[in-house]
CSV table of C-alpha atoms and ligand atoms in Angstrom, one decimal:
chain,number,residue,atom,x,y,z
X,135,UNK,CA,15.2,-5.3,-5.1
X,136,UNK,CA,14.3,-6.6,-1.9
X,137,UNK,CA,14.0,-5.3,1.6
X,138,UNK,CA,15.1,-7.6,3.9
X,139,UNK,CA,13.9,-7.9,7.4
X,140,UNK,CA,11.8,-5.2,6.6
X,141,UNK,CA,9.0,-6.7,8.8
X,142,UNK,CA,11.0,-8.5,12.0
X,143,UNK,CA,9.3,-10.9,14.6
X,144,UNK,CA,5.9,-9.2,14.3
X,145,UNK,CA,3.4,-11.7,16.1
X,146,UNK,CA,-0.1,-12.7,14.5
X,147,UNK,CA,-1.6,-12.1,18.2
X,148,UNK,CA,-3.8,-9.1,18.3
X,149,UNK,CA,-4.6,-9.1,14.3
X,150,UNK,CA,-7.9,-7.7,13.8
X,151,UNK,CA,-10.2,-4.8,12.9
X,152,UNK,CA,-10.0,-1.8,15.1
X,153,UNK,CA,-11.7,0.4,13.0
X,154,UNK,CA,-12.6,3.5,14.5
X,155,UNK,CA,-10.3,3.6,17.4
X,156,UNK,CA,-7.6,6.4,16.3
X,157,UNK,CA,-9.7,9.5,14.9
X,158,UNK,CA,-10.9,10.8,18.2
X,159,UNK,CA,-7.4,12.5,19.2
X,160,UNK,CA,-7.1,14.1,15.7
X,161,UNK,CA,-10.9,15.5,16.0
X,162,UNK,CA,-9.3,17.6,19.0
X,163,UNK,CA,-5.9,18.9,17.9
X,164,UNK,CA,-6.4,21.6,15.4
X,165,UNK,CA,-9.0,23.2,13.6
X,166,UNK,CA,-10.3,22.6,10.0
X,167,UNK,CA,-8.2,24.7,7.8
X,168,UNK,CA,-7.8,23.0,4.2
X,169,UNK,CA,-9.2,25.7,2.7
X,170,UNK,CA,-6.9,28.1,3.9
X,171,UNK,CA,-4.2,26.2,3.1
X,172,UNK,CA,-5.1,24.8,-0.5
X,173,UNK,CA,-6.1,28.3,-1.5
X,174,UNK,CA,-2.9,29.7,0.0
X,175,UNK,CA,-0.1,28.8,-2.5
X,176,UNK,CA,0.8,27.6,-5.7
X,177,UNK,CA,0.4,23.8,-6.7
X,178,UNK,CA,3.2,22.0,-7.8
X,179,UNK,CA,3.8,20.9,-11.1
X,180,UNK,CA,1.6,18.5,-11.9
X,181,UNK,CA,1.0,15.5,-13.1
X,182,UNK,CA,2.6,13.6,-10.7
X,183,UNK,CA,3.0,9.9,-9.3
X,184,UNK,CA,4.2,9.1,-6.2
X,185,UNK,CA,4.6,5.2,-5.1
X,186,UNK,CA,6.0,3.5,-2.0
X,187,UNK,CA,9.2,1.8,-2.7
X,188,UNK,CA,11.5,1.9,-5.5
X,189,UNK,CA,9.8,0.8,-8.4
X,190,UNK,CA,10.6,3.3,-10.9
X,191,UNK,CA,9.0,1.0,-13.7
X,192,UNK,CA,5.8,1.2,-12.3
X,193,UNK,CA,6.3,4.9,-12.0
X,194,UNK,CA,7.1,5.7,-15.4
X,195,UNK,CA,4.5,3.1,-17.2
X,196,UNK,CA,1.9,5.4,-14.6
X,197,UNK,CA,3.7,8.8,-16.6
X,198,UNK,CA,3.6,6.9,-19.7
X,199,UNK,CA,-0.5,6.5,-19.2
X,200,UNK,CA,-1.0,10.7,-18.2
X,201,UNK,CA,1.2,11.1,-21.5
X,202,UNK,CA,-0.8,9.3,-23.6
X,203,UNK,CA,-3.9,11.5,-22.5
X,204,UNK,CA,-5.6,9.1,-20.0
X,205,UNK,CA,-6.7,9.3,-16.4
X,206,UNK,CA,-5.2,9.5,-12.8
X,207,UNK,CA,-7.2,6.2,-12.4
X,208,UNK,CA,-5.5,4.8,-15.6
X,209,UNK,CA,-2.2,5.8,-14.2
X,210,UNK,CA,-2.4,4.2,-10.9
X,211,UNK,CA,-3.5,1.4,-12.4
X,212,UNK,CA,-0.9,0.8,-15.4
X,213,UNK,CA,1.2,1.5,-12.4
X,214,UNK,CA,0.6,-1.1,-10.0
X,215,UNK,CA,0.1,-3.8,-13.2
X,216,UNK,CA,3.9,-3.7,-14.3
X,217,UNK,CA,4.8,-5.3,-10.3
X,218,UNK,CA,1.7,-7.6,-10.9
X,219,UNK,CA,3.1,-8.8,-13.9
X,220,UNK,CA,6.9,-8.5,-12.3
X,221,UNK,CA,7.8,-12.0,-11.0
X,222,UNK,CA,11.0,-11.2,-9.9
X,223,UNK,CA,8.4,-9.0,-7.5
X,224,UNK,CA,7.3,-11.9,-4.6
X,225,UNK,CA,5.0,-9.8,-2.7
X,226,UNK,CA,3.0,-8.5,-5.9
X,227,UNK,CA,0.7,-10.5,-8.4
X,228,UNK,CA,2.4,-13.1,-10.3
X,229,UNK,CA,5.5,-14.4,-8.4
X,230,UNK,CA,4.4,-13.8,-5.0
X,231,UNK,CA,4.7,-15.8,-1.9
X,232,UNK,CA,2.2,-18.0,-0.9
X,233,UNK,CA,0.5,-18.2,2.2
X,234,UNK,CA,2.0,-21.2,4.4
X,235,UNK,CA,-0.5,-23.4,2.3
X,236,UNK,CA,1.4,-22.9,-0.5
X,237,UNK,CA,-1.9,-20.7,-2.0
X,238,UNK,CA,-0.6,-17.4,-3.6
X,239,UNK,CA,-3.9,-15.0,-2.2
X,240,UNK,CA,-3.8,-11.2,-3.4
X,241,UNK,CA,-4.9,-8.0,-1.5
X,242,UNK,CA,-5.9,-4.7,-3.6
X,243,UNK,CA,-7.8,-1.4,-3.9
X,244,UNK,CA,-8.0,1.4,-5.5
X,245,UNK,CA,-10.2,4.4,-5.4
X,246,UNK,CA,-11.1,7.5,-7.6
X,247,UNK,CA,-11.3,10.7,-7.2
X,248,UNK,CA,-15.0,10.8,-7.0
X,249,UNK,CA,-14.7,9.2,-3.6
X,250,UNK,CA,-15.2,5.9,-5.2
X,251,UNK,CA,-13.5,2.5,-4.2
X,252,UNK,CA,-13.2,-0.9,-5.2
X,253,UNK,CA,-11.6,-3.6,-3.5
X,254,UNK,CA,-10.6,-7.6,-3.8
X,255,UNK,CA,-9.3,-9.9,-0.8
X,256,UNK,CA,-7.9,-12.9,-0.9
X,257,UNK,CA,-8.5,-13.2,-4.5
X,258,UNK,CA,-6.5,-16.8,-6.0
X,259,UNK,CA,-5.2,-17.4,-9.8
X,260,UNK,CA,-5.7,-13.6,-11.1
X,261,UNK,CA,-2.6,-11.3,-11.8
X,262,UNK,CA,-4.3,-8.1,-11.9
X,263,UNK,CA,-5.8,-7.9,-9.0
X,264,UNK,CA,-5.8,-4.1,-9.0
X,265,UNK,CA,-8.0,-4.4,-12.2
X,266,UNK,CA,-10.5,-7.1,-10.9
X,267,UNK,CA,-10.9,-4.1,-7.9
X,268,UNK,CA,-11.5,-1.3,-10.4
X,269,UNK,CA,-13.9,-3.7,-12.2
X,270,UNK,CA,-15.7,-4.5,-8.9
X,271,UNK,CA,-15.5,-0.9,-8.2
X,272,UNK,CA,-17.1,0.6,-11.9
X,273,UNK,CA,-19.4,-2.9,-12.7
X,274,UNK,CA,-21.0,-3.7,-9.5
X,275,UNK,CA,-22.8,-2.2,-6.8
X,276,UNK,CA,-20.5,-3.0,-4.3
X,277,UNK,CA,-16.7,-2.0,-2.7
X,278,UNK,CA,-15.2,-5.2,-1.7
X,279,UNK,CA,-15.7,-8.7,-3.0
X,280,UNK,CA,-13.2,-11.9,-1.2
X,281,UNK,CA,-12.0,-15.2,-2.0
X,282,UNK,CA,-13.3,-17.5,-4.5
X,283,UNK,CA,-16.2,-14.5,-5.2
X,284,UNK,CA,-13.9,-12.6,-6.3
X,285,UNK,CA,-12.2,-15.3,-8.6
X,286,UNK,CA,-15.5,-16.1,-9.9
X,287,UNK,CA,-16.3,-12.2,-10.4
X,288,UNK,CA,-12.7,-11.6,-12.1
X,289,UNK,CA,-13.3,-14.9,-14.7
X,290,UNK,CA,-17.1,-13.5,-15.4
X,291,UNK,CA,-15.4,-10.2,-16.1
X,292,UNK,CA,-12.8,-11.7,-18.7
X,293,UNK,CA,-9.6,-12.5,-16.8
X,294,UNK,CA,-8.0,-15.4,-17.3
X,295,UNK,CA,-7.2,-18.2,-14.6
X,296,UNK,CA,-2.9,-18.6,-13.9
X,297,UNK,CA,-1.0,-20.1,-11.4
X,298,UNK,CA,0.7,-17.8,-9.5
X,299,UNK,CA,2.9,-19.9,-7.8
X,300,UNK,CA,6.1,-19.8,-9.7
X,301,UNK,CA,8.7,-22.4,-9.6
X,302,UNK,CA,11.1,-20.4,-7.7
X,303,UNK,CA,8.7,-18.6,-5.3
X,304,UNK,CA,7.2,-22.4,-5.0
X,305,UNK,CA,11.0,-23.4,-4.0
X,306,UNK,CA,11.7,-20.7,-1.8
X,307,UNK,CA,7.9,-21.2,0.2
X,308,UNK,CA,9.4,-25.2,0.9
X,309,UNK,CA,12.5,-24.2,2.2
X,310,UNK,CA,10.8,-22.1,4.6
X,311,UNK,CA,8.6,-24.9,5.3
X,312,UNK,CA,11.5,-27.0,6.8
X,313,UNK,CA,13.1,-24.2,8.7
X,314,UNK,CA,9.8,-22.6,10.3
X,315,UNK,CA,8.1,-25.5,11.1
X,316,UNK,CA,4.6,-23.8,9.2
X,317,UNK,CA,4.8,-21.6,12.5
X,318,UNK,CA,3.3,-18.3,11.5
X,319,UNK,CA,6.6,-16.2,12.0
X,320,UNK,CA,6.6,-13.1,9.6
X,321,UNK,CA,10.2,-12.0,9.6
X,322,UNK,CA,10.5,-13.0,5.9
X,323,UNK,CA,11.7,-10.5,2.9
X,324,UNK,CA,8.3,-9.7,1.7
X,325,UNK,CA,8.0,-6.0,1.8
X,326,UNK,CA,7.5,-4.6,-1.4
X,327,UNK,CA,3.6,-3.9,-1.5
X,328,UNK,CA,3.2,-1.2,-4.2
X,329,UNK,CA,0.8,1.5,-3.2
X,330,UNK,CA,0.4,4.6,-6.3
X,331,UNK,CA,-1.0,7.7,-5.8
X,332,UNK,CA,-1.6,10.6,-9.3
X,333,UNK,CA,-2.5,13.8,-9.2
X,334,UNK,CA,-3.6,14.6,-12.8
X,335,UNK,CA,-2.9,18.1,-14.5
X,336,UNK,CA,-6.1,19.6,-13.1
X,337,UNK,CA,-5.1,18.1,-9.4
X,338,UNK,CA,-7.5,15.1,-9.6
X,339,UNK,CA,-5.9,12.9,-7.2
X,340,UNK,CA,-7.1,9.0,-7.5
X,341,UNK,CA,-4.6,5.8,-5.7
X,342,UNK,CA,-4.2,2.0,-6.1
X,343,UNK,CA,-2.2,-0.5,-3.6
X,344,UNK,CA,-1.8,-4.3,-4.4
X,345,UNK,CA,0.1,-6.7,-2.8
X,346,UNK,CA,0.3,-10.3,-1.6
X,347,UNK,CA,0.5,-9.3,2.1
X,348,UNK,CA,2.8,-11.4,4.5
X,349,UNK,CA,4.8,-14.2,3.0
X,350,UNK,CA,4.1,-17.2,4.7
X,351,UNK,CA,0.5,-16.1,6.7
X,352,UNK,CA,-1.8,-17.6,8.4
X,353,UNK,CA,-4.4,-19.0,5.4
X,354,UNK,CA,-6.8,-16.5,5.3
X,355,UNK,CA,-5.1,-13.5,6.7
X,356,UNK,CA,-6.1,-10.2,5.0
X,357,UNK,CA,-3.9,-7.3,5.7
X,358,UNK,CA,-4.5,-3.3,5.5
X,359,UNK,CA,-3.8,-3.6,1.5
X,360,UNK,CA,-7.2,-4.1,0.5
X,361,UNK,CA,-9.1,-1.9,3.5
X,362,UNK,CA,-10.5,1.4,2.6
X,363,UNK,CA,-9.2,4.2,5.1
X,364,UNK,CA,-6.0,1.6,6.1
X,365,UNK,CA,-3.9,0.5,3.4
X,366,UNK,CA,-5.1,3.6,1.0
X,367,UNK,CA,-7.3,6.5,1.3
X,368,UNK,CA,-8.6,9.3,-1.1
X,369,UNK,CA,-10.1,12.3,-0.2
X,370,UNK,CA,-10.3,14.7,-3.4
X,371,UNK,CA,-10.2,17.9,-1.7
X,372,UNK,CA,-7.5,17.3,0.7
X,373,UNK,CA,-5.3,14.6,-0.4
X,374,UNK,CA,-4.1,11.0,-0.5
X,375,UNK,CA,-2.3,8.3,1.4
X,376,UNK,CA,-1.0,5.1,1.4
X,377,UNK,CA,0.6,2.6,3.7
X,378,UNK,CA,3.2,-0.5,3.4
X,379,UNK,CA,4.8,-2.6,6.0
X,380,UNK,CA,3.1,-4.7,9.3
X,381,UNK,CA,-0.9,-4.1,8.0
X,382,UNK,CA,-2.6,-5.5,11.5
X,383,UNK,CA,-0.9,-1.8,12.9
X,384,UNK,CA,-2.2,0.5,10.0
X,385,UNK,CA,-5.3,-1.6,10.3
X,386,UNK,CA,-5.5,-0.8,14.1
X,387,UNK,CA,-4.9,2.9,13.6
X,388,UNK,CA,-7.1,3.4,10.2
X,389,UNK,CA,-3.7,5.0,8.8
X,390,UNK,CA,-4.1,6.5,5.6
X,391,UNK,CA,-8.0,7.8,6.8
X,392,UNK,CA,-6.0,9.0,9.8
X,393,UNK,CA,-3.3,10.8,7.4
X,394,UNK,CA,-5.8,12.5,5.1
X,395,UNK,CA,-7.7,13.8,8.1
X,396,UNK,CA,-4.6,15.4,9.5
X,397,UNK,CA,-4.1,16.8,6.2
X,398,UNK,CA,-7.7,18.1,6.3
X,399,UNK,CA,-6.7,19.6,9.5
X,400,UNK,CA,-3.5,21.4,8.8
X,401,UNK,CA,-0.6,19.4,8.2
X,402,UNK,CA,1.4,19.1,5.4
X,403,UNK,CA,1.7,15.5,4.0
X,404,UNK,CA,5.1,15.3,5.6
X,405,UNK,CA,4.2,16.1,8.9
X,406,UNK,CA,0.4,13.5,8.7
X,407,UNK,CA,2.7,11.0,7.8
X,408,UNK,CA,5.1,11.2,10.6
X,409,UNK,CA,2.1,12.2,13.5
X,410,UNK,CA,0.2,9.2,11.8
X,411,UNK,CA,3.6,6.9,12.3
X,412,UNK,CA,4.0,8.2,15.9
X,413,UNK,CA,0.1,7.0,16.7
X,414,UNK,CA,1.6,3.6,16.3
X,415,UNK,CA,4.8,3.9,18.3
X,416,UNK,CA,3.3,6.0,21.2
X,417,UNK,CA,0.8,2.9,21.5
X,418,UNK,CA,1.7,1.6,25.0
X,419,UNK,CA,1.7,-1.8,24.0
X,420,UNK,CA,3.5,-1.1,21.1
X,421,UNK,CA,6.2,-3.0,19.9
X,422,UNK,CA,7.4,-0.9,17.0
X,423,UNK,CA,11.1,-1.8,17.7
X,424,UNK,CA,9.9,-5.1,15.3
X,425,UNK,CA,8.1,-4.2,13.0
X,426,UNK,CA,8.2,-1.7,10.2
X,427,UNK,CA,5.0,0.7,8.8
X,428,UNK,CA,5.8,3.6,6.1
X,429,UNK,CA,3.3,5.7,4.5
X,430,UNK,CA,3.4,7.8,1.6
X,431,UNK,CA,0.9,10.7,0.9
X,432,UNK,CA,0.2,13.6,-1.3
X,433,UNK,CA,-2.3,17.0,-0.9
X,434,UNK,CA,-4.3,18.8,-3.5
X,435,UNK,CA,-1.4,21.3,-4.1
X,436,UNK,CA,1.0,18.1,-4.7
X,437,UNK,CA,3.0,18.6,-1.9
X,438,UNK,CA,4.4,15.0,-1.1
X,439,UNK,CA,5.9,13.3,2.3
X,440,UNK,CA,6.8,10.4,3.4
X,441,UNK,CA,7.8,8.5,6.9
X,442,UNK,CA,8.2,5.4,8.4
X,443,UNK,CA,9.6,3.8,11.5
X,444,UNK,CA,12.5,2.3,10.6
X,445,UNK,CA,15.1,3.2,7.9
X,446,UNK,CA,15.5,1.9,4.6
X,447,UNK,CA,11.9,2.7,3.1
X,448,UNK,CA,11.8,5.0,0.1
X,449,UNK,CA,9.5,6.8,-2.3
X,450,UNK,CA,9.5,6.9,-5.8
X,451,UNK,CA,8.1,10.1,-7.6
X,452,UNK,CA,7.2,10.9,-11.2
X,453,UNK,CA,7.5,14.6,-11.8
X,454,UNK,CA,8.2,16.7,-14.4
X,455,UNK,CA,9.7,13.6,-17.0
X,456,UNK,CA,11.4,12.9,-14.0
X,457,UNK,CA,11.8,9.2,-12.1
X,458,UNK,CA,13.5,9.8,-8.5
X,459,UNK,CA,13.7,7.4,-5.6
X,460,UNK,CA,14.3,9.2,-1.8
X,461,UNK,CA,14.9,7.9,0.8
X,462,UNK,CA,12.2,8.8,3.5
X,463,UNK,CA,12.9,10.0,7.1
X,464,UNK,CA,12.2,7.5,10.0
X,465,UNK,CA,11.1,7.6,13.6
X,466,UNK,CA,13.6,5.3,15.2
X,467,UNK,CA,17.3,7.6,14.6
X,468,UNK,CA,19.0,5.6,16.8
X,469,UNK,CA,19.4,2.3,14.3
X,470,UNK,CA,22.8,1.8,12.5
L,732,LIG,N1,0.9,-4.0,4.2
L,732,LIG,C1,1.0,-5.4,3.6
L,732,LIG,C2,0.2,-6.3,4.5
L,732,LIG,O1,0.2,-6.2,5.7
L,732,LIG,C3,2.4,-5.8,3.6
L,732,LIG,C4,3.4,-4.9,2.9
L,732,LIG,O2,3.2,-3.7,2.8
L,732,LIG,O3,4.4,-5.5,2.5
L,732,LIG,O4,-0.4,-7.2,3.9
């Protein structure tokens, strides 16, 4: 399954850390009511596991792991390691694009319910990323470990060096060469970051997103995947969020910080997601037309939304034995 054009045209101009920037609007809309609101109805059934995209194996191996008795953490993690292992998957673990080096580089997080987080960037020759972040995140001091420190952490740890670059991700990265020139265009089918969010039986709520970010990058590029409060965000007495598509704009907007806090504030996952999409389009520099962000997110009663700009994004849910795959609502209504 691949999403074509899911990301079109966006430009590398303007990529950077703008932590910080988006929460001040939020701080003045409405007042804290989570309380209210968590107290005021019944939870759904729970467990559950909600992902971005269709990936219903990853769902049901994350099902699998609450069935057998283990974790939230456990299930996010199981999760995100069948598309890691998936190399018919090219923006995930083994199998994915390569930067336009030819170097396969991996973004992940995840983070507990405890308010804990782990992270690895840019992290080379190791499948599971998502479990060299949980290691990072339970053996070490620390939340976010890059590049060959990572690699070095992950081979002390016990995982084992692979190529990534698969013969037919390999010949797909030098066709592109030829036809782009090596200029840094991102317009390529490389959209299917998995981000997992579980909500175990007691309403625990812990998340995981891994990914291989842009096909094609700039060597060195680091996306929102990885960042705590962008590409995923925990908050155990509110909720959870996480984020796919053009990172530099979730990055720029802190999205799934930004979604939580609107949770915290009153809105219902539903509605965070789409205010949180609308703080990117109402930008006025914005050029949302070409690019494509969708987040995903889930409250303590686990209530579920999702939104993104443009069409053709989806959430998969685990709920009640049940796999489903919807398709989510979008900001732009006027595409065909
Ligand atoms: N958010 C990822 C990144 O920018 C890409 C994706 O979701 O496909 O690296």
């Amino acid at each position: 399954m691949k999403r074509r054009n899911f990301i079109k045209n966006a430009s590398l101009s303007g990529v950077g850390l703008a932590i910080g920037t988006s929460l001040t609007n939020c701080a003045e809309k409405a007042p804290i009511k989570n309380e209210k609101i968590i107290a005021s109805s019944e939870k759904a059934s729970l467990p559950l596991v909600i992902a971005t995209w269709n990936f219903p194996n990853a769902t049901t191996k994350a099902w699998e792991t609450f069935q057998e008795g283990k974790s939230a953490l456990d299930a996010v993690e199981q999760g995100c390691k069948v598309e890691e292992a998936d190399l018919n998957n090219t923006t995930v673990g083994n199998g994915a694009s390569p930067d336009r080096d030819g170097n396969v580089t991996l973004d992940s997080c995840i983070m507990n319910s405890k308010g804990d987080c782990g992270s690895v960037v840019y992290l080379q020759n190791i499948t599971h990323a998502i479990s060299v972040a949980r290691k990072v995140m339970e053996d070490t001091p620390h939340v976010m470990l890059a590049g060959k420190g990572a690699e070095q952490f992950a081979y002390e740890s016990g995982f084992k060096k692979e190529d990534l670059l698969t013969e037919s991700s390999k010949k797909a990265w030098e066709e592109w060469k030829v036809k782009s020139e090596y200029k840094p265009i991102i317009n390529i089918e490389n959209h299917d970051t998995i981000g997992m969010l579980a909500v175990d039986k007691n309403g625990d709520i812990c998340g995981a997103c891994t990914t291989s970010g842009l096909a094609y990058k700039m060597a060195g590029r680091v996306g929102d995947s990885p960042i705590i409060g962008a590409g995923l965000f925990v908050d155990n007495e509110i909720g959870a969020a996480v984020a796919t598509g053009l990172g530099e704009e979730v990055m720029k907007t802190v999205g799934s910080f930004l979604v939580v806090e609107l949770m915290r504030q009153g809105k219902s996952p539903q509605e965070a997601c789409e205010e949180a999409i609308k703080r990117i389009v109402s930008k006025p520099n914005s050029n949302y037309k070409n690019f494509q962000v969708g987040y995903i997110a889930v409250n303590k009663k686990g209530e579920t939304g999702s939104y993104s700009i443009h069409k053709n994004f989806s959430m998969s849910k685990f709920q009640d034995g049940k796999n489903t795959n919807t398709q989510s609502d979008y900001f732009i209504k006027e595409e065909k």
